[in-house]
Short mmCIF file of C-alpha atoms in Angstrom, two decimals:
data_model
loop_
_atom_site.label_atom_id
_atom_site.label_comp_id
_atom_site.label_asym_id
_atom_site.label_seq_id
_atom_site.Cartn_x
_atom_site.Cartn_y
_atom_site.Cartn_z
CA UNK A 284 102.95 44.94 -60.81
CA UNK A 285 101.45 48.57 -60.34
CA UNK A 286 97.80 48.48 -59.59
CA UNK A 287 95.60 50.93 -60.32
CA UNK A 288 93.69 52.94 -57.69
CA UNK A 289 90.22 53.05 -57.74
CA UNK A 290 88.21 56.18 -57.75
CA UNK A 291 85.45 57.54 -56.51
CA UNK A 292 82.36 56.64 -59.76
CA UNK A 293 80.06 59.72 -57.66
CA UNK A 294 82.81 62.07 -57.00
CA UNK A 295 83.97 62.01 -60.53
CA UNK A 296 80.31 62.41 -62.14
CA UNK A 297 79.77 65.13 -59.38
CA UNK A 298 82.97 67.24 -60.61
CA UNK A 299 82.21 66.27 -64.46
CA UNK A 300 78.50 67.49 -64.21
CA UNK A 301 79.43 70.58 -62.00
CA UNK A 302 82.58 71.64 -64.37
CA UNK A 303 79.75 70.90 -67.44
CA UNK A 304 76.99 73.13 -65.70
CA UNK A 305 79.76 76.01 -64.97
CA UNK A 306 80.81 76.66 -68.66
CA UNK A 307 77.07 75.76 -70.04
CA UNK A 308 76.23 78.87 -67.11
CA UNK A 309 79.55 81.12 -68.65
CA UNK A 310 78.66 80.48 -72.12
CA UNK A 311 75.19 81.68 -71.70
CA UNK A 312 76.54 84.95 -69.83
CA UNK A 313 78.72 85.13 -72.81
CA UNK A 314 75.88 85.09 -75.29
CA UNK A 315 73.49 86.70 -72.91
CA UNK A 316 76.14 89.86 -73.28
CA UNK A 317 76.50 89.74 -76.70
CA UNK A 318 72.56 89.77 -77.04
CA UNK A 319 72.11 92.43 -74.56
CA UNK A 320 75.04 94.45 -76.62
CA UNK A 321 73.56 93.84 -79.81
CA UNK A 322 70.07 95.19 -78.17
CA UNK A 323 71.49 98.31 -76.70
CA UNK A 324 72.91 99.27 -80.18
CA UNK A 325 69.96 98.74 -81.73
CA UNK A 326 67.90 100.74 -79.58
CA UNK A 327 70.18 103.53 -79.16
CA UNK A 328 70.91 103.97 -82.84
CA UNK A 329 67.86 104.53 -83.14
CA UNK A 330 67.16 107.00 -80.82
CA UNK A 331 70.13 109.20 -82.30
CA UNK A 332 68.92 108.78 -85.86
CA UNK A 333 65.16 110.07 -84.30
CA UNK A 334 66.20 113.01 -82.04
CA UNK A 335 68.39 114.11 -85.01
CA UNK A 336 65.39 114.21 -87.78
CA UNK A 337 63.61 115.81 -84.92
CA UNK A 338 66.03 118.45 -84.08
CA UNK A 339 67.25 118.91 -87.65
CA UNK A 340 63.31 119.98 -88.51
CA UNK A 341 63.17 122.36 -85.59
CA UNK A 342 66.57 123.93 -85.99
CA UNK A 343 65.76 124.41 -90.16
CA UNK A 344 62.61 126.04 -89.35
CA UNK A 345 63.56 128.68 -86.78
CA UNK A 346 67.18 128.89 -88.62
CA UNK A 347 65.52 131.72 -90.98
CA UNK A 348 64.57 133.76 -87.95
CA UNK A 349 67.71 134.66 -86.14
CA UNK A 350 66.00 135.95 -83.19
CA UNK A 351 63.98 132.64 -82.87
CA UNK A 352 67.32 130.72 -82.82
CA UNK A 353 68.96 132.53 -80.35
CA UNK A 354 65.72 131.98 -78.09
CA UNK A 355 65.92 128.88 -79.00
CA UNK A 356 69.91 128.37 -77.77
CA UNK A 357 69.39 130.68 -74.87
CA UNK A 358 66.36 128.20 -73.33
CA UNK A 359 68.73 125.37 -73.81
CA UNK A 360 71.08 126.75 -72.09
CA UNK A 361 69.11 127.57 -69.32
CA UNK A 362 67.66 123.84 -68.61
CA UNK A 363 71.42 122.49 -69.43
CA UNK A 364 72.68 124.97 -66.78
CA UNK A 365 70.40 124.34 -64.21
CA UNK A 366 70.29 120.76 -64.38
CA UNK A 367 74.63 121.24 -64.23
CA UNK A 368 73.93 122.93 -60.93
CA UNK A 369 71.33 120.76 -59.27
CA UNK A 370 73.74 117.32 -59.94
CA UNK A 371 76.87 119.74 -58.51
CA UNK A 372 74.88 120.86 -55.76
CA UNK A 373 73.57 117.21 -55.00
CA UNK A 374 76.41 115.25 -56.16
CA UNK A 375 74.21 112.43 -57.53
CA UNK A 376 74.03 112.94 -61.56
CA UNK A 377 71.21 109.40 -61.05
CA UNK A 378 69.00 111.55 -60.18
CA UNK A 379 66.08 113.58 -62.31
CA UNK A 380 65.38 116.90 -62.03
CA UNK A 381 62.60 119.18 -62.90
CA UNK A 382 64.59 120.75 -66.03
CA UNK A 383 65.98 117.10 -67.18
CA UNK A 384 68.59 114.14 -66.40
CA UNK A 385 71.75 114.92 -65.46
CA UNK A 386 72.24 112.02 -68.17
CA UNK A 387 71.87 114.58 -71.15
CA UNK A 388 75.01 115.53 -70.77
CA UNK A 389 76.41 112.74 -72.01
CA UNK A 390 74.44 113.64 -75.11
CA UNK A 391 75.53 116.57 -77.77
CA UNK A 392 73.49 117.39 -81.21
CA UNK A 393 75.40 119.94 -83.19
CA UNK A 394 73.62 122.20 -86.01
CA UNK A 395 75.75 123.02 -89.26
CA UNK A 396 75.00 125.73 -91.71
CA UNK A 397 76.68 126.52 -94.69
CA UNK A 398 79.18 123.83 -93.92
CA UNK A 399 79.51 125.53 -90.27
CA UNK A 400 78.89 124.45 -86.84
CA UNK A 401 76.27 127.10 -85.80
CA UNK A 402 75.75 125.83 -82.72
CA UNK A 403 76.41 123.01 -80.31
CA UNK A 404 74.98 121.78 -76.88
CA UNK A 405 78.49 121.29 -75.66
CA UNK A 406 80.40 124.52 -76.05
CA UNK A 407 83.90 123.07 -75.50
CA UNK A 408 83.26 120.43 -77.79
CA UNK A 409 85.05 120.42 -80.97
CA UNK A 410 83.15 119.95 -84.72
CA UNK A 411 82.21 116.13 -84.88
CA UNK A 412 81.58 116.46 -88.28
CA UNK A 413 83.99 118.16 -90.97
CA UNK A 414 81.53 117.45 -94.19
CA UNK A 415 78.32 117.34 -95.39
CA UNK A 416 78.40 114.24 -97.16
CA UNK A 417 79.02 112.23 -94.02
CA UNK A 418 75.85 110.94 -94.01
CA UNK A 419 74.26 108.17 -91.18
CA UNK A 420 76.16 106.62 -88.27
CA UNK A 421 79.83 106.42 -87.59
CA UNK A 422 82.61 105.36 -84.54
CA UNK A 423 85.34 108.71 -83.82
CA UNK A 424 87.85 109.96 -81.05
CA UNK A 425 87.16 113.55 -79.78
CA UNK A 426 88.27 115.27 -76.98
CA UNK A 427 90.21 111.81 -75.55
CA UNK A 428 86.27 109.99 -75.99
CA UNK A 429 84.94 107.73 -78.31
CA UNK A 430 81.95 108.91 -79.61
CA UNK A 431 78.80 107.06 -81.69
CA UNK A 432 77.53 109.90 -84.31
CA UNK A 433 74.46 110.07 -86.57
CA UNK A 434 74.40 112.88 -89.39
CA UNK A 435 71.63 114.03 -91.46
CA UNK A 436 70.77 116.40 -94.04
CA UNK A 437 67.77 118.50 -94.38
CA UNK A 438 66.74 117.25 -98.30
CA UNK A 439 66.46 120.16 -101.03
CA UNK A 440 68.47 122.35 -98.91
CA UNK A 441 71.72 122.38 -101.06
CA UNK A 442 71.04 126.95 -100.72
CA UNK A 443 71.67 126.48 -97.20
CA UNK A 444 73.96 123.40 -96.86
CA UNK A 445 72.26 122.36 -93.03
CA UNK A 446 72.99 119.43 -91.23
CA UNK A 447 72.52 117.95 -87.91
CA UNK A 448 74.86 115.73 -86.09
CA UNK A 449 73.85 113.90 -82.63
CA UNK A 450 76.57 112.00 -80.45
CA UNK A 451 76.63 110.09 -77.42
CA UNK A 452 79.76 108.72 -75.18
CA UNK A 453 80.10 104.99 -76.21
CA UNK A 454 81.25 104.52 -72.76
CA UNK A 455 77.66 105.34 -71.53
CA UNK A 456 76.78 102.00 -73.76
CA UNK A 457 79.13 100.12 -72.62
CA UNK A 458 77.72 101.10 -68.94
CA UNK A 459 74.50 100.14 -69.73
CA UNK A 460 75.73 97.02 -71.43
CA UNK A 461 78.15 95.60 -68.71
CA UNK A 462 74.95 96.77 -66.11
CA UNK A 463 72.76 94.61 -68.12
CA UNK A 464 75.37 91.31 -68.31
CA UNK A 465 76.20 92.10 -64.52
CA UNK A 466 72.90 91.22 -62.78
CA UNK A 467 72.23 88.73 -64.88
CA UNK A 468 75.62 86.97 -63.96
CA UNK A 469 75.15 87.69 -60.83
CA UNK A 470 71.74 85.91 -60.51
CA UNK A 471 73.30 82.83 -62.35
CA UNK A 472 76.13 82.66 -60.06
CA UNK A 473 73.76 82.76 -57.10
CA UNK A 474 71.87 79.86 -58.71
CA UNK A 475 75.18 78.38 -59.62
CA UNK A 476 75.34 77.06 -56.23
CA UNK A 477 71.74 75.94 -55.30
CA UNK A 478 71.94 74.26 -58.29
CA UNK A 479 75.46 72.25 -57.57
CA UNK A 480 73.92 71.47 -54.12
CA UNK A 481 70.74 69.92 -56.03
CA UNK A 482 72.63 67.97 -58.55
CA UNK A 483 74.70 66.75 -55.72
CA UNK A 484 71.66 65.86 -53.53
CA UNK A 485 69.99 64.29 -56.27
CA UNK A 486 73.14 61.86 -57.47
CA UNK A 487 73.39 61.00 -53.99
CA UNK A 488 69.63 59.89 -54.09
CA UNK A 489 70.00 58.00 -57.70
CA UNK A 490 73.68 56.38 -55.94
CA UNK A 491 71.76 55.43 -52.89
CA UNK A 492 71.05 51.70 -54.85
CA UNK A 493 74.51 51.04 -55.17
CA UNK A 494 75.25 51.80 -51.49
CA UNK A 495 72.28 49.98 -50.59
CA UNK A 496 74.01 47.04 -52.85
CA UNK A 497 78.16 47.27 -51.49
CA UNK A 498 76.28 47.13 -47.66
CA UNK A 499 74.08 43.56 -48.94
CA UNK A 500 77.46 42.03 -50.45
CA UNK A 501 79.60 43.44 -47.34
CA UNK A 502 76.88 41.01 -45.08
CA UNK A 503 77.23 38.02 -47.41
CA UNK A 504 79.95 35.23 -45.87
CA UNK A 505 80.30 31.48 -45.66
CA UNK A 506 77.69 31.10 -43.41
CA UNK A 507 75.11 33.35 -45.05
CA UNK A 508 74.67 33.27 -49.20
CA UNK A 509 71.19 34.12 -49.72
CA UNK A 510 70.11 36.30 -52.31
CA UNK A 511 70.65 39.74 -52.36
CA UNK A 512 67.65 42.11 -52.34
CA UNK A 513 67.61 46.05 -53.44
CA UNK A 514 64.81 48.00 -51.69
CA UNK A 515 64.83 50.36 -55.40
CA UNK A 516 66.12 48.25 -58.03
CA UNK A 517 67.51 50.08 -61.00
CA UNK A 518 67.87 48.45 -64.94
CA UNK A 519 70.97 49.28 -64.75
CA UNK A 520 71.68 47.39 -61.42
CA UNK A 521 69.05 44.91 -61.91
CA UNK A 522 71.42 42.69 -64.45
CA UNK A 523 74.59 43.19 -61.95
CA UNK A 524 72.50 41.85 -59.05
CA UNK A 525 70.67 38.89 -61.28
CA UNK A 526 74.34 37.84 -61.93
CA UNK A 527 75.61 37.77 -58.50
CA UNK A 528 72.45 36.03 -57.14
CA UNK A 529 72.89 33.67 -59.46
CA UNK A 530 76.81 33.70 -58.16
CA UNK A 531 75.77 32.84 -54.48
CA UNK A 532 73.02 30.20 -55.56
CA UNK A 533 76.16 28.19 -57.10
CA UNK A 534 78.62 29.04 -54.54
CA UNK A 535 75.75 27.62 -51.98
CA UNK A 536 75.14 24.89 -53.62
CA UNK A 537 78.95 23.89 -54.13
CA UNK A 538 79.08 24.58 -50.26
CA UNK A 539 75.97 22.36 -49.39
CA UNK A 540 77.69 19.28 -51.53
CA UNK A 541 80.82 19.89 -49.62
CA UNK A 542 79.34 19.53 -46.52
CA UNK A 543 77.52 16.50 -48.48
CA UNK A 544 79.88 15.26 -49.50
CA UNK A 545 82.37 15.60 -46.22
CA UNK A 546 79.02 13.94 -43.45
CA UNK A 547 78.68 11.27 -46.72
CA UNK A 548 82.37 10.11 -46.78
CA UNK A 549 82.67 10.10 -42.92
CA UNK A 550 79.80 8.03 -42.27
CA UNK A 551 80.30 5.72 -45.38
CA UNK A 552 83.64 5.12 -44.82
CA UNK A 553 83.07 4.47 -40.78
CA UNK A 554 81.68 1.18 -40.71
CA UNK A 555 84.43 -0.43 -43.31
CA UNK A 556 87.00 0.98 -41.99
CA UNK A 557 85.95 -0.35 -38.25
CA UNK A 558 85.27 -3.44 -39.77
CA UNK A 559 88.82 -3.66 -41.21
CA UNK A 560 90.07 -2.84 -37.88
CA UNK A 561 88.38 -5.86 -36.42
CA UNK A 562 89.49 -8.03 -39.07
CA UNK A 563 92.83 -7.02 -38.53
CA UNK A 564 92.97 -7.49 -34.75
CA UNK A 565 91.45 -11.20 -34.94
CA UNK A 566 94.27 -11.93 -36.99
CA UNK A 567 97.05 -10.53 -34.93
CA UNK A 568 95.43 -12.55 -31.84
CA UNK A 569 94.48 -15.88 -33.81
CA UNK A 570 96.84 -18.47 -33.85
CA UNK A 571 95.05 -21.18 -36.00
CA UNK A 572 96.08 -20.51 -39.73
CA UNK A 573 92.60 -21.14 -41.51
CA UNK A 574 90.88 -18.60 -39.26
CA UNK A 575 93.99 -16.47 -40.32
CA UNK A 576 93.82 -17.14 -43.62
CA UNK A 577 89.79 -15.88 -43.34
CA UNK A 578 90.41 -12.83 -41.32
CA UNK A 579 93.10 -11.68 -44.22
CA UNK A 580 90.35 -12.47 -46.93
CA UNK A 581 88.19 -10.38 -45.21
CA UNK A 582 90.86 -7.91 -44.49
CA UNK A 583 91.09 -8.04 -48.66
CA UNK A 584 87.22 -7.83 -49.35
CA UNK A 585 86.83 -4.70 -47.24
CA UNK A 586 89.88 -3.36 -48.73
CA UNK A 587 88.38 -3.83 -52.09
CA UNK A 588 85.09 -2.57 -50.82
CA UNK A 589 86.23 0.60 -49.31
CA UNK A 590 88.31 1.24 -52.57
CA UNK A 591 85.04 0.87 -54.63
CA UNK A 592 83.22 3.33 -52.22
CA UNK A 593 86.17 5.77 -52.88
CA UNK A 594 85.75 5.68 -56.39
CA UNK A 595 82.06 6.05 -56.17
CA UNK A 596 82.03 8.99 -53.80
CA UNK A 597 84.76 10.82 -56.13
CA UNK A 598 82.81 9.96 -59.16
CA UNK A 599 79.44 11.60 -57.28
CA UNK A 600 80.86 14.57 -56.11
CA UNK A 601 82.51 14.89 -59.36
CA UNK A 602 78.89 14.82 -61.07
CA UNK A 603 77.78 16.87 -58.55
CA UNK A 604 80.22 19.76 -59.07
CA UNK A 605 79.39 19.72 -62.79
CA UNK A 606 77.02 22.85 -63.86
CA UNK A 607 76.96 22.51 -67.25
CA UNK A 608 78.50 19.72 -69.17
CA UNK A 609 80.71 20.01 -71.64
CA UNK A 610 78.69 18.35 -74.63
CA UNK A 611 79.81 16.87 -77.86
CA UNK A 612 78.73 14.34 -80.58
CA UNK A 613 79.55 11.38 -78.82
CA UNK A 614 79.25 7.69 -80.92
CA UNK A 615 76.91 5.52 -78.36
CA UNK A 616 77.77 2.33 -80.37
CA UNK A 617 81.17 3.12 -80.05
CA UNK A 618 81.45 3.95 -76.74
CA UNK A 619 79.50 0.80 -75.31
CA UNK A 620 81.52 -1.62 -77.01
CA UNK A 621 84.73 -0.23 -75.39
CA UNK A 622 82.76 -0.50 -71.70
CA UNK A 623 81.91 -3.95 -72.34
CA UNK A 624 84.96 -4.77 -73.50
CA UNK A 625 86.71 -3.22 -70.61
CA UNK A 626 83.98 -5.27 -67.79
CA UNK A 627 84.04 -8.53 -69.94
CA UNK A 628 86.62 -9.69 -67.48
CA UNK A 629 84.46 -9.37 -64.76
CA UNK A 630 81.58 -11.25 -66.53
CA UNK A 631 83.48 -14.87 -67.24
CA UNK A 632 84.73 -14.85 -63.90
CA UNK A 633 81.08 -15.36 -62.77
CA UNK A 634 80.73 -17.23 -66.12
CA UNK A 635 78.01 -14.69 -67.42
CA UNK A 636 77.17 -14.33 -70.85
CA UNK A 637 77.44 -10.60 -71.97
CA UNK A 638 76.35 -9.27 -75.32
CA UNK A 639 76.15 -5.49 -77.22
CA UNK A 640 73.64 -5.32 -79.84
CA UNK A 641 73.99 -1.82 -80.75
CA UNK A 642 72.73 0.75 -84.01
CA UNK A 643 74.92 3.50 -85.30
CA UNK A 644 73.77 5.86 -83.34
CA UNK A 645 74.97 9.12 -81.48
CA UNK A 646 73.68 11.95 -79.37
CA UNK A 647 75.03 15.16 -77.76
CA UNK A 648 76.42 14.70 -74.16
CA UNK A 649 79.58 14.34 -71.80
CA UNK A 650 81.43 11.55 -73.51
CA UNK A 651 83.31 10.88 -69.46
CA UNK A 652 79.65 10.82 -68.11
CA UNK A 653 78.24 8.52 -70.19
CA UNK A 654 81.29 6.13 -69.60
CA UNK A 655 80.49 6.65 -66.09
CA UNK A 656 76.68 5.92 -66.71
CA UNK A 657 76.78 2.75 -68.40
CA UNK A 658 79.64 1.60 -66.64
CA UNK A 659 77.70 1.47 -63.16
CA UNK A 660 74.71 -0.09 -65.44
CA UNK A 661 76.48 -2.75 -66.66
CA UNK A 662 79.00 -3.58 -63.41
CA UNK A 663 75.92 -3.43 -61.46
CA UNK A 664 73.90 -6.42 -63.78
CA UNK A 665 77.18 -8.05 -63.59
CA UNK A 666 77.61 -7.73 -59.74
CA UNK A 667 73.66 -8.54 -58.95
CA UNK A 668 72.63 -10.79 -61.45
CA UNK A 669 74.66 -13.69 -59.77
CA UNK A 670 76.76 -16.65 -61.85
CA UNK A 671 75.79 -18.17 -65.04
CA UNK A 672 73.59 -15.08 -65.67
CA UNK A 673 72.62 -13.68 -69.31
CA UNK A 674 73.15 -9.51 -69.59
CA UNK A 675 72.60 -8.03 -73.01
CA UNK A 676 72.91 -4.38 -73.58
CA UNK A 677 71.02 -2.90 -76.20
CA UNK A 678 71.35 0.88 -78.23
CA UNK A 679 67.97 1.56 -80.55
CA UNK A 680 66.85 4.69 -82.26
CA UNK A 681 63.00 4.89 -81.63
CA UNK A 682 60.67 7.70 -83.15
CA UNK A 683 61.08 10.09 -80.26
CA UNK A 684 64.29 8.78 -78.71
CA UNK A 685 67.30 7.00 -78.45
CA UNK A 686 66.90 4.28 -76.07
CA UNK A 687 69.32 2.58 -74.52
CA UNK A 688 68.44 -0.86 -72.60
CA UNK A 689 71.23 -2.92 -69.70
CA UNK A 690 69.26 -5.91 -69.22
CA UNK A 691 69.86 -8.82 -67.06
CA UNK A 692 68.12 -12.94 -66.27
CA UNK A 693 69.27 -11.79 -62.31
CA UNK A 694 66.64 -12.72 -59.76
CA UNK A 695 63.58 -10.29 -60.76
CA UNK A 696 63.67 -6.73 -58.50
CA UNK A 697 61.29 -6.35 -55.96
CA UNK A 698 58.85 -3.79 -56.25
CA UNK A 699 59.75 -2.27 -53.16
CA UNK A 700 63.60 -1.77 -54.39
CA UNK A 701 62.53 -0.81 -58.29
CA UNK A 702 60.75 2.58 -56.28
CA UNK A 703 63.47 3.61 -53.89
CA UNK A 704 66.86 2.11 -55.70
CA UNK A 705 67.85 5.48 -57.62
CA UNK A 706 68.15 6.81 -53.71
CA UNK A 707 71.64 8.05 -52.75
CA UNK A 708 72.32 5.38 -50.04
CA UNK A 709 69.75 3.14 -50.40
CA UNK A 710 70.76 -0.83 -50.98
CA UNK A 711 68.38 -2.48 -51.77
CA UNK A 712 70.34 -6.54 -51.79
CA UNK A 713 72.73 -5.28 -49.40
CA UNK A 714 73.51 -9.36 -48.62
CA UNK A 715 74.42 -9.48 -51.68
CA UNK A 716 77.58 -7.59 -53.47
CA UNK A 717 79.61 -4.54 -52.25
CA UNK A 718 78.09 -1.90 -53.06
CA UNK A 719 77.63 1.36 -51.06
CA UNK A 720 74.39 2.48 -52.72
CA UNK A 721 75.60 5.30 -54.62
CA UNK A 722 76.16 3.64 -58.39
CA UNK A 723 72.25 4.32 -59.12
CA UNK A 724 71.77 7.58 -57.81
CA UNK A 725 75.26 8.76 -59.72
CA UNK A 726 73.40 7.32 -62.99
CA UNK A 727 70.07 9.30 -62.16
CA UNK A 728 71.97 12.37 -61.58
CA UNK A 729 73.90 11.88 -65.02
CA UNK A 730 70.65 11.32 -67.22
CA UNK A 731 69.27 14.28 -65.31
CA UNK A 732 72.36 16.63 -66.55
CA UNK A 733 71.95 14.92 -70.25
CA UNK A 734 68.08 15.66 -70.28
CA UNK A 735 67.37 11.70 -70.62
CA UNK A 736 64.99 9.86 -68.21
CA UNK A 737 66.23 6.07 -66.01
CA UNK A 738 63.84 3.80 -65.25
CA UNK A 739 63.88 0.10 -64.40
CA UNK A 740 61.44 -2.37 -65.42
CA UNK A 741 61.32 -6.12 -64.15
CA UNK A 742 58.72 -8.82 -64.07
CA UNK A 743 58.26 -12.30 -63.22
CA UNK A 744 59.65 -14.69 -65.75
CA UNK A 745 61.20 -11.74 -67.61
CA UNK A 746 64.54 -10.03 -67.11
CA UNK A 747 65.81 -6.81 -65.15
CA UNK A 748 65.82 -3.87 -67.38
CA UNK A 749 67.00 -0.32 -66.79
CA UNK A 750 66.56 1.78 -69.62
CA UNK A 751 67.71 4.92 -70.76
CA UNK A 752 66.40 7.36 -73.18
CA UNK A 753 67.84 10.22 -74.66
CA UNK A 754 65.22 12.84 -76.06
CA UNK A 755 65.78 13.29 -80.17
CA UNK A 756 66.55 16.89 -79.49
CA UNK A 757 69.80 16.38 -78.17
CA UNK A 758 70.84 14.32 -81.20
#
């Protein structure tokens, strides 16, 4: 099966943010251009339609004076000829001079009389207009340029027929425009950069949690599964890091009741097993068959003793392992009649009288559990209560609770044993029975997973009662 490589979460957001900022940064240029175009247009339009009104006035006035218009071309002339010589001479047309910009020439007005061009500011320069009527602004090819015109009329002048026309290159606007776009693309793209190298600097600071968080779980082991801590938490971290906390408080505690349940099982199972090993070698040296016949019964009763501590050291470390039970509706009535039925065996061989007096009644809990809880309640009155003893298990539905009762006429409990006798290990008749002092604590451990409460009651005169109650909420 093909895996998949993993990649690289900061690289890609790095590339994906730095890709998004680079076209944001072009598509403003783009716009920035257009703008800047549009601008230029505007503002140079209106200059021609100005300096044309303006010239169109002065030529119409001194038009009727023939001397005064030849004075008029022959100063023109002069300040358009000497400003051709100073840019020649200087070979810098950027510069001003003291009879104009070398930047004029780029401009031409023409004057039309009659339907003639009377005079233009570029000699060479063909007519750019071929017709009165072409009145305001317009886009033409003359002389291998492209030229943006404005024409206007002098009004009530239809004797004379004068017009003026004023062009400029559009490559001059197209300068000015590309000019314009250039240094302002060329201060983005210097920004570009700084601005990458923040975005970069920053994601490295907002990433830092995460690396802080890989270096806490690379540190984490067998031996060490404490909780992890992040110097800057983030919300979107804290949830991940809740979640695996929670992951190495189970996978400690499964650890700890391994090592439980591995010093438990070794030191439990130590002192029958060397005491089946003793049993075993009296036999193979005795040769009188009654003391034989006594070492094999013991031989049996350890056997029998060691099997029970088995089963009760599976059954605890199978409680123990459980988190959260699986619960269902499980029929209490039911369920105890089946246990009795299944331990009655055990009670006429001591010739005990057992008895179930139980209400239709159920509750919400591991149905394997409870087996295993009022199994070890019962088997334990039957085991401690002695011969000819009465137990009587009882299932009642009380206002707040069910309550279940394993009572038994067995000698009455000690105070001393009632206080410590839900204690893993702790046997309290240890003369009496085989028990390994595990059967109570397992029950205590399986009430605490249902939510119910144990307790044992027992008084002089009266019988031994351990009774279990289930809150009404779980019903």
């Amino acid at each position: 099966m093909k895996s998949n490589k993993p990649y690289s979460i900061k690289r890609q957001l790095t590339l994906s943010v730095g890709l998004l900022v680079s076209a944001l940064m072009l598509l403003s240029l783009y716009f920035n251009f257009q703008s800047a175009k549009h601008e230029v247009e505007e503002v140079y339009d209106a200059r021609l339609g100005q300096s044309a009104k303006l010239l169109l006035l002065t030529l119409s006035i001194s038009s009727t004076d023939d001397a005064a218009l030849a004075n008029y071309k022959t100063h023109f002339d002069h300040w358009m000829n000497n400003i051709n010589q100073i840019s020649n001479a200087t070979a810098d047309d950027d510069q001003p001079t003291a009879f104009g910009h070398p930047y004029e020439q780029n401009l031409v007005f023409q004057f039309y009389q009659q339907g003639q061009l009377t005079w233009s500011s570029v000699s060479d320069l063909p007519p750019l207009s071929d017709a009165s009527s072409n009145i305001g602004y317009s886009d033409l090819l003359k002389a291998g340029e492209q030229w943006r015109t404005f024409q206007v009329s002098m009004p009530n002048s239809e004797s004379l027929n004068q017009y003026v026309v004023v062009a400029e290159k559009q490559k001059i606007r197209e300068e000015i425009i590309h000019e314009i776009a250039l240094s302002t693309a060329v201060e983005q793209l210097l920004l570009l950069p700084a601005l990458l190298l923040l975005l970069i600097w920053l994601i490295n600071q907002y990433f830092r949690p995460i690396s802080e968080m890989r270096s806490a779980i690379a540190q984490r082991n067998l031996h060490r599964l404490d909780r992890i801590y992040i110097s800057k938490n983030t919300t979107e971290l804290a949830p991940l890091v809740e979640a695996l906390n929670s992951l190495l408080a189970e996978l400690e505690q499964a650890w700890q009741r391994e090592k439980r349940f591995t010093r438990t099982a070794a030191h439990e199972l130590k002192t029958p097993l060397t005491i089946l090993r003793l049993n075993a070698e009296n036999a193979l040296k005795s040769n009188d068959p009654e003391q034989l016949r006594e070492d094999l019964a013991n031989i049996l009763q350890g056997i029998d003793r060691t099997d029970r501590l088995i089963h009760q050291l599976l059954t605890l470390a199978k409680v123990d392992s459980i988190g959260a039970p699986a619960f269902e509706r499980v029929e209490l009535s039911a369920m105890l009649k089946a246990v009795v039925s299944d331990l009655v065996p055990l009670a006429l061989k001591q010739d005990q009288d057992i008895s179930l007096n139980a209400e239709e009644v159920s509750c919400l809990g591991d149905k394997l559990l409870l087996e295993v809880l009022f199994r070890n309640l019962i088997d334990n009155a039957i085991r401690y209560s002695g011969k000819q003893s009465t137990i009587c298990v009882d299932v009642t539905q009380e206002h707040h609770s069910i309550r279940v009762s394993v009572s038994d006429s067995g000698p009455t409990i000690p105070e001393a044993i009632r206080a410590r006798i839900f204690e893993q290990f702790y046997r309290g008749a240890s003369q009496v029975g085989d028990g390994a002092g595990l059967g109570m604590s397992i029950c205590k451990d399986i009430t605490s997973l249902h939510g119910a409460s144990i307790e044992v009651t027992a008084k002089e005169g009266e019988m031994n009662c351990f009774i279990v109650r289930f809150p009404i909420t779980n019903r």
